XYZ file of N, CA, C and O in Angstrom:
784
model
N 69.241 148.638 100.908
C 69.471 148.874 102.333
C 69.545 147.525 103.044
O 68.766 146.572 103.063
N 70.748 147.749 103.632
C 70.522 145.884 104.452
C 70.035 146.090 106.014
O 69.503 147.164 106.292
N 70.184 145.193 106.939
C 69.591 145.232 108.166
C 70.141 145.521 108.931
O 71.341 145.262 108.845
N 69.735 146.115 109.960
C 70.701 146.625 111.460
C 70.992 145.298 112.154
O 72.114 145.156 112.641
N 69.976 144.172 112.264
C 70.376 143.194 112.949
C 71.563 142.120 112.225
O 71.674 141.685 111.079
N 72.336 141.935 113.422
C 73.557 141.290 112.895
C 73.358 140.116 111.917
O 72.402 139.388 112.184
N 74.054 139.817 110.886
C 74.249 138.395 110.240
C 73.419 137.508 110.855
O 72.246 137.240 110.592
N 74.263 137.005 111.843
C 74.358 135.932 112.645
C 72.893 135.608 113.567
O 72.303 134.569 113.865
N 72.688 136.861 113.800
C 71.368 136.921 114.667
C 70.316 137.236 114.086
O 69.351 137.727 114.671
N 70.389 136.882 112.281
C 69.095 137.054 111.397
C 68.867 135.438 111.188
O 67.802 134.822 111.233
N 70.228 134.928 110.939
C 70.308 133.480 110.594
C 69.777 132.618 111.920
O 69.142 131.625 111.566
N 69.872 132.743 113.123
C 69.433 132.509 114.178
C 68.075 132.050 114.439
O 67.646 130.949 114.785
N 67.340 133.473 114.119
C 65.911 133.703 114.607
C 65.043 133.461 113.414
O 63.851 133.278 113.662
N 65.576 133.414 111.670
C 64.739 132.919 110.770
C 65.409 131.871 109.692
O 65.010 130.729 109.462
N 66.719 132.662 108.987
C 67.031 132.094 108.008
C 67.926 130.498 108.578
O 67.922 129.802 107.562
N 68.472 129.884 109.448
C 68.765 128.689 109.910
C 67.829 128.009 110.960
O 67.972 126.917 111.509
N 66.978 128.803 111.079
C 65.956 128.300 112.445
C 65.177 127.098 111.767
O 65.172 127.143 110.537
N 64.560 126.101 112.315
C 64.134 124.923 112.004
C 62.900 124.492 112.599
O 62.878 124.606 113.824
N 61.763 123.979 112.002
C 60.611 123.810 113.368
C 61.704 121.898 113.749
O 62.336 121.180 112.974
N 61.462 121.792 115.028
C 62.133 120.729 115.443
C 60.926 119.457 116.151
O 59.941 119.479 116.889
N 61.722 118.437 115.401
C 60.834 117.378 115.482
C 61.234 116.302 116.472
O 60.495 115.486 117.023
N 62.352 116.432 116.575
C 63.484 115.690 117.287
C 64.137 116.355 118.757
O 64.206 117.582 118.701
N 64.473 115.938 119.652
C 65.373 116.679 120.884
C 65.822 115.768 121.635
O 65.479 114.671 122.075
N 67.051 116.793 121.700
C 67.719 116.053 122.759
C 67.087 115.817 124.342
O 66.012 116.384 124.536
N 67.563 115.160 125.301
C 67.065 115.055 126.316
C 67.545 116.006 127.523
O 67.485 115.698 128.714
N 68.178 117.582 126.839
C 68.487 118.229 127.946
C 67.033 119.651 128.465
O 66.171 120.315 127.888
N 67.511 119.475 129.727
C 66.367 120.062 130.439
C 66.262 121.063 129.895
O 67.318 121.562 129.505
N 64.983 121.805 129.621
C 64.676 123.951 129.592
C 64.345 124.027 130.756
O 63.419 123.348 131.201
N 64.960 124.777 131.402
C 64.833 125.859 132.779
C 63.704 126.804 132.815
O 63.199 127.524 131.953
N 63.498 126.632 133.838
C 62.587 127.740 134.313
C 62.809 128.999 133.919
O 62.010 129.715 133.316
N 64.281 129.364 134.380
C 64.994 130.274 133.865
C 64.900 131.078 132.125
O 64.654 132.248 131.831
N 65.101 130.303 131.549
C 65.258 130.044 130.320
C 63.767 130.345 129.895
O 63.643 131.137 128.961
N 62.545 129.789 130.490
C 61.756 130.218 129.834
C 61.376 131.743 130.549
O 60.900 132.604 129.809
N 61.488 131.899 131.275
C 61.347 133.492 131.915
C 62.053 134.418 131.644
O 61.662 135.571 131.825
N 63.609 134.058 131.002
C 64.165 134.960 130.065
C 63.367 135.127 128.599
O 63.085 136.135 127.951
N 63.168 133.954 128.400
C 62.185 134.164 126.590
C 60.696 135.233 126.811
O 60.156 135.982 125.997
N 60.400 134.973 128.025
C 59.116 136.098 128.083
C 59.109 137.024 128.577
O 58.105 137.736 128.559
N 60.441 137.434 129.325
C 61.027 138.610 129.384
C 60.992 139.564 128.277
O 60.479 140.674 128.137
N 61.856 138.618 127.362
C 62.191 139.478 125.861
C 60.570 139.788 125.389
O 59.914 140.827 125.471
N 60.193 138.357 124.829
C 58.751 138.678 124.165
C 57.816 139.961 124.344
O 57.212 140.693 123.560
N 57.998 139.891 125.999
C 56.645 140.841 126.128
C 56.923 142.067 125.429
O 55.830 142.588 125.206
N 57.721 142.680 125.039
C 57.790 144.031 124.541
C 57.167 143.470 122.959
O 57.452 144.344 122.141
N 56.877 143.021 122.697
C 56.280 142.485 121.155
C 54.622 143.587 121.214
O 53.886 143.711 122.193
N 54.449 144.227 119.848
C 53.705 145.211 119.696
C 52.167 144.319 119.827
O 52.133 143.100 119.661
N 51.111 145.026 120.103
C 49.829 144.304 120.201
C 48.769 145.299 120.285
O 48.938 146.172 121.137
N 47.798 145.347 119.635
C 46.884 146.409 119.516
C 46.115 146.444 120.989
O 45.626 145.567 121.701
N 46.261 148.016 121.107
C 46.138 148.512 122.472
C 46.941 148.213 123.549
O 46.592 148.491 124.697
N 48.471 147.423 123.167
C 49.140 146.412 124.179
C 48.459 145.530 124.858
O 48.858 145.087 125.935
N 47.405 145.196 124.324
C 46.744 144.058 125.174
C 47.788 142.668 124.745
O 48.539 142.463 123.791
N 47.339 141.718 126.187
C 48.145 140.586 126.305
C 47.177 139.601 126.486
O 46.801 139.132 127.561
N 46.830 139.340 125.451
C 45.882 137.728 125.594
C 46.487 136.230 125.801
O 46.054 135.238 126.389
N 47.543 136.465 125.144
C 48.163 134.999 125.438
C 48.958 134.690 126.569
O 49.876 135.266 127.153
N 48.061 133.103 126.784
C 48.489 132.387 127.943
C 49.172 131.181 127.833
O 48.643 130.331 127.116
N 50.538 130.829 128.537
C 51.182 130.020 128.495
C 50.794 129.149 129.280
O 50.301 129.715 130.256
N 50.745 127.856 129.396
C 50.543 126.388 130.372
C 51.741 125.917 129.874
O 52.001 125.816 128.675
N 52.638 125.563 130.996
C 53.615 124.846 130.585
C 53.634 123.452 131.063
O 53.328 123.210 132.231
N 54.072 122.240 129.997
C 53.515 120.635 130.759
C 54.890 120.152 130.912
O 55.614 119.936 129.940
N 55.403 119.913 132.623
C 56.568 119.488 132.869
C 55.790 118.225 133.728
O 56.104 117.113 133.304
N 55.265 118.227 134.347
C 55.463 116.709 135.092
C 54.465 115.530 134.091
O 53.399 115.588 133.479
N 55.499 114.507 134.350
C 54.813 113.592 133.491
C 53.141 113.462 134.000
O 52.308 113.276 133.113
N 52.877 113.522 134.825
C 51.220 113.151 134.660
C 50.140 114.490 133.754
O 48.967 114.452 133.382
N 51.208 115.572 133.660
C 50.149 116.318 132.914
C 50.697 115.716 131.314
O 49.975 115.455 130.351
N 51.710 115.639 131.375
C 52.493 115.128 129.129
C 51.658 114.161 129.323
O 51.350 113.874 128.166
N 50.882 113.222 130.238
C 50.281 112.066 130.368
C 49.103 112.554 129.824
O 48.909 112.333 128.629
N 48.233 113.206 130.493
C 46.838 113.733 130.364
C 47.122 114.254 129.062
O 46.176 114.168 128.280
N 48.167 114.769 128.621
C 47.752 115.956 127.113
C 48.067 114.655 125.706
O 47.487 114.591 124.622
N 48.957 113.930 126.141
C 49.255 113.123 124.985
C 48.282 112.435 124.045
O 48.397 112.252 122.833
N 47.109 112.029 125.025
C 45.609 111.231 124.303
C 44.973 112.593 123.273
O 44.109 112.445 122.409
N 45.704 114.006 123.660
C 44.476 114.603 122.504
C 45.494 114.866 122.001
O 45.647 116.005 122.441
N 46.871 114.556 121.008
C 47.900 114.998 120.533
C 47.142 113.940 118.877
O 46.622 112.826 118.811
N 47.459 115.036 117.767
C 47.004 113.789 116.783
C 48.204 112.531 116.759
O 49.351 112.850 117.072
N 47.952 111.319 116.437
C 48.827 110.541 116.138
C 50.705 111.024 115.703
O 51.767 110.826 116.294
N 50.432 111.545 114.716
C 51.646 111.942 114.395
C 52.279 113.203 114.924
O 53.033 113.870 114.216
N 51.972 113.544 116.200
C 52.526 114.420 116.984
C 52.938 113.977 118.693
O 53.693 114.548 119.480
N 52.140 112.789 118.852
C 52.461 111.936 120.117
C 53.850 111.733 120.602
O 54.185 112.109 121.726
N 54.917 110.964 119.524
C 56.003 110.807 120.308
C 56.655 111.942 120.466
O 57.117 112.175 121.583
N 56.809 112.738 119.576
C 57.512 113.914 119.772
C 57.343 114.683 121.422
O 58.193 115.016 122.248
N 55.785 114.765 121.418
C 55.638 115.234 122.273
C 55.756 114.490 123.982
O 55.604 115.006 125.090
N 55.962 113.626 123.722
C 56.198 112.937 124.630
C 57.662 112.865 125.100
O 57.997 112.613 126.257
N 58.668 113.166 123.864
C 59.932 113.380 124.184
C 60.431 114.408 124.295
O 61.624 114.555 124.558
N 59.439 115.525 124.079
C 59.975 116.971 123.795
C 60.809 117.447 125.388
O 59.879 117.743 126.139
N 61.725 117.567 125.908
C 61.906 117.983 126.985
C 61.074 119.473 127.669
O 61.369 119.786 128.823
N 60.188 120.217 126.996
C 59.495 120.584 127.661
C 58.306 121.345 126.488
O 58.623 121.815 125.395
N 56.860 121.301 127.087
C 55.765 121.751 126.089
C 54.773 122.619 126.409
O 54.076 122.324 127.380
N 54.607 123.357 125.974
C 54.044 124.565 126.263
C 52.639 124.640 125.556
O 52.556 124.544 124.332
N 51.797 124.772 126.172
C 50.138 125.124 125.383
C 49.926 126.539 125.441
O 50.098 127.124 126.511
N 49.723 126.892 124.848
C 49.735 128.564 123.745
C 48.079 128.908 123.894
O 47.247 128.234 123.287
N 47.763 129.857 124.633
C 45.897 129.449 124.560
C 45.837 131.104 124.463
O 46.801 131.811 124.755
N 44.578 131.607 124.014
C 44.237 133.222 124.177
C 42.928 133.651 125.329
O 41.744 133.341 125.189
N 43.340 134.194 126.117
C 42.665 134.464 126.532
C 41.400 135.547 126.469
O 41.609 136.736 126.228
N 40.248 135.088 126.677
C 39.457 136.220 125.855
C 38.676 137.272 126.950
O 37.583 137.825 126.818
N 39.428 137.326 127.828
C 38.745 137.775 129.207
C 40.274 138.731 129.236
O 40.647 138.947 130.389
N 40.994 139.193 128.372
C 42.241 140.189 128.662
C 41.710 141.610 128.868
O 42.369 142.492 129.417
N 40.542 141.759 128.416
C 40.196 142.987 128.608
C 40.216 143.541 130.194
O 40.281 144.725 130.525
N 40.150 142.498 130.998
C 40.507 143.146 132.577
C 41.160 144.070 132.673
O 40.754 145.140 133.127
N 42.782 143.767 132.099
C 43.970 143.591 132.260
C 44.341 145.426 131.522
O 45.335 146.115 131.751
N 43.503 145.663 130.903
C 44.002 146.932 129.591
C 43.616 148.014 130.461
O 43.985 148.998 129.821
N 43.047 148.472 131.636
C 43.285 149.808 132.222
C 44.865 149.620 132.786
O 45.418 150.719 132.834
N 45.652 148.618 133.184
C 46.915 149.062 133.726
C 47.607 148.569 132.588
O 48.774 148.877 132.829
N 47.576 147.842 131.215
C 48.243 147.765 130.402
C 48.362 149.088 129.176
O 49.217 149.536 128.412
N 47.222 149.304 129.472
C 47.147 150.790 128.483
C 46.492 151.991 128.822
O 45.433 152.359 128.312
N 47.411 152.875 130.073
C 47.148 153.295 130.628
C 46.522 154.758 129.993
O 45.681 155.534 130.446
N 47.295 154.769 128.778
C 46.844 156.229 128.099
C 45.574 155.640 127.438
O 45.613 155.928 126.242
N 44.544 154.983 127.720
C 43.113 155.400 127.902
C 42.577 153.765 128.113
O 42.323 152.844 127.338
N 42.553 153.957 129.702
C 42.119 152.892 130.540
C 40.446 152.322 130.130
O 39.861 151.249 130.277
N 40.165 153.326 129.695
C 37.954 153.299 128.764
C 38.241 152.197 127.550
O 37.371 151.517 127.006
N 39.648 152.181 127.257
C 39.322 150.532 126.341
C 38.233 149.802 126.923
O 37.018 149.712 126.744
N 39.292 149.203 127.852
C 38.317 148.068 128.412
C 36.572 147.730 127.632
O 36.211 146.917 126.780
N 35.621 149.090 128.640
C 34.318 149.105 127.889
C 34.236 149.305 126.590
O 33.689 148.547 125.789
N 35.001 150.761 126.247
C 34.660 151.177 125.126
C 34.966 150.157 123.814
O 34.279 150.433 122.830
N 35.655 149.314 123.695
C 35.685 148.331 122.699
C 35.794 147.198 122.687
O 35.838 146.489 121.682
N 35.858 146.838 123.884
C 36.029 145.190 124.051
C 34.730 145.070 125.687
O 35.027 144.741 126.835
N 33.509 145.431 125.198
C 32.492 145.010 125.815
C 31.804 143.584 125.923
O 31.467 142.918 126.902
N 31.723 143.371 124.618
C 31.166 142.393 123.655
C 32.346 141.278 123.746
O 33.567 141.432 123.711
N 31.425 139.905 123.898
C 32.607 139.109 124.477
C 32.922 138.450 122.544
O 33.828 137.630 122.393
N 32.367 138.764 121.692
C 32.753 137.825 120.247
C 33.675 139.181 119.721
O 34.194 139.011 118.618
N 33.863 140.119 120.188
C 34.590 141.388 119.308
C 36.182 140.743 120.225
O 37.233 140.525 119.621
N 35.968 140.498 122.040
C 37.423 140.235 122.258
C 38.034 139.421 122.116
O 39.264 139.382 122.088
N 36.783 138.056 121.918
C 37.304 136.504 121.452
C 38.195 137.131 119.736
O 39.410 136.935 119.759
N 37.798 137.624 118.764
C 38.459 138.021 117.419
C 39.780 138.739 117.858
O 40.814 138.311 117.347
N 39.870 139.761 118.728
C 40.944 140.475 119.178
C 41.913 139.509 119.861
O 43.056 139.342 119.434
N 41.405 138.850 120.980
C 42.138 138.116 121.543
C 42.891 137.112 120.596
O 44.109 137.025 120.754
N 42.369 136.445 119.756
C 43.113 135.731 118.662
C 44.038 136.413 117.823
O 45.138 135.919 117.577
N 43.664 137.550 117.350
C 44.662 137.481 116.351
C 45.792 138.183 117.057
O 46.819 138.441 116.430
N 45.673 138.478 118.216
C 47.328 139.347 119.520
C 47.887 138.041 119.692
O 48.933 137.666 119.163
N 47.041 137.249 120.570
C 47.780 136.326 121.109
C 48.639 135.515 120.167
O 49.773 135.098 120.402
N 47.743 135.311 118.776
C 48.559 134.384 117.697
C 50.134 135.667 117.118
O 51.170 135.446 116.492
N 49.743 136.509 117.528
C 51.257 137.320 117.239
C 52.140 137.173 118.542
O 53.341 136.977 118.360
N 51.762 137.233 119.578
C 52.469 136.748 120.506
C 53.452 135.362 121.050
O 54.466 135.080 121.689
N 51.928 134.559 120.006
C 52.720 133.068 120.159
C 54.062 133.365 119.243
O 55.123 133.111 119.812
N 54.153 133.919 117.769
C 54.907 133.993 116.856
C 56.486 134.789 117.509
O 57.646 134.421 117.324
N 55.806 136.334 118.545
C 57.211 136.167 118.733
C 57.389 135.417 120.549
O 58.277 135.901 121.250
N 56.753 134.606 120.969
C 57.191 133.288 121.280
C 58.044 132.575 120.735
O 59.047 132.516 121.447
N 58.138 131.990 119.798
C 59.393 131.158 118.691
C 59.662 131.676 118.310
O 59.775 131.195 117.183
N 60.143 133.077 118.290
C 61.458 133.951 117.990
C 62.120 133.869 119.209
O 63.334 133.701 119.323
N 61.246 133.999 120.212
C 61.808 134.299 121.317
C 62.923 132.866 122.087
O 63.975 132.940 122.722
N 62.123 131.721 121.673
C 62.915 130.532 121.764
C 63.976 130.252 120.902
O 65.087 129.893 121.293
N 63.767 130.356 120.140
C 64.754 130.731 118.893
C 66.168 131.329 119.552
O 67.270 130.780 119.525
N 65.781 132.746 120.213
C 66.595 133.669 120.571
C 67.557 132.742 121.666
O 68.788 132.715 121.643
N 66.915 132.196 122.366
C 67.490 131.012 123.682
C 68.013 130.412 123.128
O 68.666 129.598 123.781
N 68.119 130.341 121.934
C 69.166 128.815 121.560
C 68.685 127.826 121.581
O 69.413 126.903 121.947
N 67.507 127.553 121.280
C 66.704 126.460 121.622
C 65.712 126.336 120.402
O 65.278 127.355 119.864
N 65.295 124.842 119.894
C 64.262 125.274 118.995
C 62.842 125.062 119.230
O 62.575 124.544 120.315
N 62.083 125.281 118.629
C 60.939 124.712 118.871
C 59.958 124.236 118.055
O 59.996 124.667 116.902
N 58.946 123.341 118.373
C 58.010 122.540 117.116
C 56.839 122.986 117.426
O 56.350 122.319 118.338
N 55.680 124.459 116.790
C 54.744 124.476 116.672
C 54.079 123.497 116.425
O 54.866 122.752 115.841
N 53.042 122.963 116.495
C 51.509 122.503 116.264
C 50.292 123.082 116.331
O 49.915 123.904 117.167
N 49.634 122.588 115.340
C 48.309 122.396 115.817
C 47.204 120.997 115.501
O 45.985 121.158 115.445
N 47.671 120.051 115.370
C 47.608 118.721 114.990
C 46.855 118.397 116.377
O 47.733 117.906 117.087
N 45.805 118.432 117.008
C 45.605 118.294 118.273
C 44.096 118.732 118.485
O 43.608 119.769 118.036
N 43.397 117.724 119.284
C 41.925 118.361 119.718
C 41.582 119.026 120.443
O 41.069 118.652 121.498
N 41.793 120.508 120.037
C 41.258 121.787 120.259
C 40.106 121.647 121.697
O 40.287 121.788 122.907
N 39.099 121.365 121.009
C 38.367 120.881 122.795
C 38.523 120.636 123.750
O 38.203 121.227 124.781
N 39.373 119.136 123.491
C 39.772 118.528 124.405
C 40.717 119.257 125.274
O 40.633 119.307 126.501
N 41.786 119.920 124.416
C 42.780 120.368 125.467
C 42.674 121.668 125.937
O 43.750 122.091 126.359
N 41.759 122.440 126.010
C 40.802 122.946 126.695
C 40.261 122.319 127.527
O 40.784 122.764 128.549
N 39.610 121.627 127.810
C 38.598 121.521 128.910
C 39.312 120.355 129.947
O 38.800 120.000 131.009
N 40.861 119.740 129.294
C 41.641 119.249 130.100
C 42.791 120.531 130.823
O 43.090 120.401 132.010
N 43.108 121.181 130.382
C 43.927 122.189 130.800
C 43.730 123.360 131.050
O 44.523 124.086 131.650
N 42.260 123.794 130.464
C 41.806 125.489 130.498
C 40.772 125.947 131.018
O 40.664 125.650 132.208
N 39.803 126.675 130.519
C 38.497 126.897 130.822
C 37.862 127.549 129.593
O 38.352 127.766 128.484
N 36.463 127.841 130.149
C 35.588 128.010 129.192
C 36.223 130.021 128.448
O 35.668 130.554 127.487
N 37.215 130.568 129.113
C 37.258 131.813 128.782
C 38.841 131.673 128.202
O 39.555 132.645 128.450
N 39.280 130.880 127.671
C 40.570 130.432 126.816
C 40.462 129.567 126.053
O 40.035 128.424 126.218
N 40.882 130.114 125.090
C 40.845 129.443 123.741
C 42.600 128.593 123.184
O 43.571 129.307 122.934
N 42.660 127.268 123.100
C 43.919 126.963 122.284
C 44.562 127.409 121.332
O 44.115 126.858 120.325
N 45.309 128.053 121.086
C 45.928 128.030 119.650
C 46.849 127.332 119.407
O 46.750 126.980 118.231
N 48.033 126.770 120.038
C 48.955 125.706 119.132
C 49.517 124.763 120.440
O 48.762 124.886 121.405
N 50.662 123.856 120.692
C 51.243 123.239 121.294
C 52.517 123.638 120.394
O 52.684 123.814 119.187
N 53.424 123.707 121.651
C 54.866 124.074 121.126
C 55.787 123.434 121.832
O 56.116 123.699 122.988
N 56.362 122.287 120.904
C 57.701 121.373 122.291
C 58.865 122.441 121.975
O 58.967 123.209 121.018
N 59.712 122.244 123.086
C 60.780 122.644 123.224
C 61.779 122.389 123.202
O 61.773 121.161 123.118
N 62.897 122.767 123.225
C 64.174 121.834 123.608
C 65.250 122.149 122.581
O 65.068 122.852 121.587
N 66.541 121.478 122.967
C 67.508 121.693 121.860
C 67.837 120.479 121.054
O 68.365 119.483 121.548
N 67.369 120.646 119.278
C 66.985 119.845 118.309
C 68.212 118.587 118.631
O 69.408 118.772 118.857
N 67.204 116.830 118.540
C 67.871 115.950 118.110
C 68.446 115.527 116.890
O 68.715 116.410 116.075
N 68.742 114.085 116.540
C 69.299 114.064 115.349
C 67.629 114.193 114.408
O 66.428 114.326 114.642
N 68.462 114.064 113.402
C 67.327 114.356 111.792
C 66.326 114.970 112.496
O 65.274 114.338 112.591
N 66.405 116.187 113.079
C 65.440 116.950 114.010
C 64.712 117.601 112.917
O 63.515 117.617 113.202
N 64.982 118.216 111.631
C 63.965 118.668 110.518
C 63.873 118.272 109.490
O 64.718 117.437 109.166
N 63.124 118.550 108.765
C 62.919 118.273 107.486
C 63.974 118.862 106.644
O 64.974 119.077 107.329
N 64.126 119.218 105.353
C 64.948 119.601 104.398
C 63.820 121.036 104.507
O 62.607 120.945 104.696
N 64.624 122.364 104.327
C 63.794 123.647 104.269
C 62.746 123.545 102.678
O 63.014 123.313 101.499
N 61.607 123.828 103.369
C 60.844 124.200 101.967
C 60.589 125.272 101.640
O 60.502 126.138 102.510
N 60.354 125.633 100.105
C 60.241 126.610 99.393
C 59.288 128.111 100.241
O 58.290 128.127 100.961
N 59.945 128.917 99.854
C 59.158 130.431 99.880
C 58.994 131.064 99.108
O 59.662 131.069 98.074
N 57.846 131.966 99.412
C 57.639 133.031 98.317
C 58.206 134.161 97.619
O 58.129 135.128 98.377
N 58.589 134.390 96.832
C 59.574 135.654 96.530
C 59.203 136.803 96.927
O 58.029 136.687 97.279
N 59.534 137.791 97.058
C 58.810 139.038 97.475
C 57.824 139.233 96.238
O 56.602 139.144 96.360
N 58.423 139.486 95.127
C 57.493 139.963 94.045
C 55.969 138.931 93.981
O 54.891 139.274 93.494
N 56.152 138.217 94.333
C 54.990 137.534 94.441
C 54.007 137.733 95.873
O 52.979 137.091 96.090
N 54.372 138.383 96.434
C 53.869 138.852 98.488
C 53.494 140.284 98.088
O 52.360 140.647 98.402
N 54.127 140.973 97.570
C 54.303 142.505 97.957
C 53.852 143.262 96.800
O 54.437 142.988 95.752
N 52.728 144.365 96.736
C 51.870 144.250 95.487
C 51.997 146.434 96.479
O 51.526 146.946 97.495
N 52.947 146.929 95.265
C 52.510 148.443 95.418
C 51.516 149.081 94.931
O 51.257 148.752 93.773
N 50.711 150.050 95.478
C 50.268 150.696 94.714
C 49.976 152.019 95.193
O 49.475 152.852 94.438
């Protein structure tokens, strides 16, 4: 059985997509990113909760402030990335789940009381969210360079608060020259996928 999604728009979003190390110097729009989270939000999430929070760093004095906690070998990039996004989860989403999930608003208490059960929840949504995040950039025509090469603390308590947690830095933009690496190896299915 092959796929409903077109050729072109499989090669797009995985099989030619690239993490990008390199960019050119043209602007991402506002636009552009409000179309990508347009799309995203329909991305599945247990209970539809929405933990992840975007910070986006456009004026140079914040790429200023974030660059000192970037590890070494993620600095220039990020410094040239035409635009960078901090990916954080929020662990206080449980507010949010009587009007996000309206067919039974008693989430909230009933399972996400306990703030270490929503910090675990909140991570592993938001880290699916970030994921179709860079599909979603992907989808724009645009690529993007996950990280997590970066002090976690720090860029927290420079950009967040005590009720958000980091998960990656993601530059943006449309790839410069020698923008990737050569693709590396994957796993075969028979080696992933175990019936029984």
């Amino acid at each position: 059985m092959s796929l409903v999604l077109d050729p072109a728009a499989q090669d797009l979003l995985f099989r030619e997509a690239r993490t990008a190390n390199t960019f050119t110097d043209e602007p991402v729009s506002e636009e552009q990113v409000q179309a990508i989270y347009d799309l995203v939000k329909y991305g599945p999430t247990a209970f539809n909760q929405t933990p992840l929070r975007i910070t986006l760093v456009r004026s140079p004095e914040a790429r200023e402030r974030l660059l000192p906690h970037m590890a070494e070998g993620n600095r220039a990039k990020t410094a040239t990335a035409p635009l960078v996004a901090i990916l954080a989860a929020d662990n206080e989403f449980h507010e949010e789940l009587p009007a996000l999930f309206p067919a039974f608003p008693a989430a909230k208490d009933a399972f996400f009381a306990e703030r270490t059960v929503r910090e675990r929840s909140a991570a592993m949504n938001s880290a699916l969210q970030a994921a179709y995040f860079i599909v979603g950039v992907r989808a724009a025509g645009l690529a993007a360079g996950p990280m997590t090469g970066f002090d976690f603390e720090g860029v927290r308590k420079e950009f967040l608060d005590d009720d958000h947690t980091p998960l990656m830095i993601v530059n943006i933009g449309k790839p410069g020259p020698d923008a990737s690496y050569p693709r590396s190896p994957r796993l075969a299915y028979e080696d992933v996928v175990t019936t029984v």
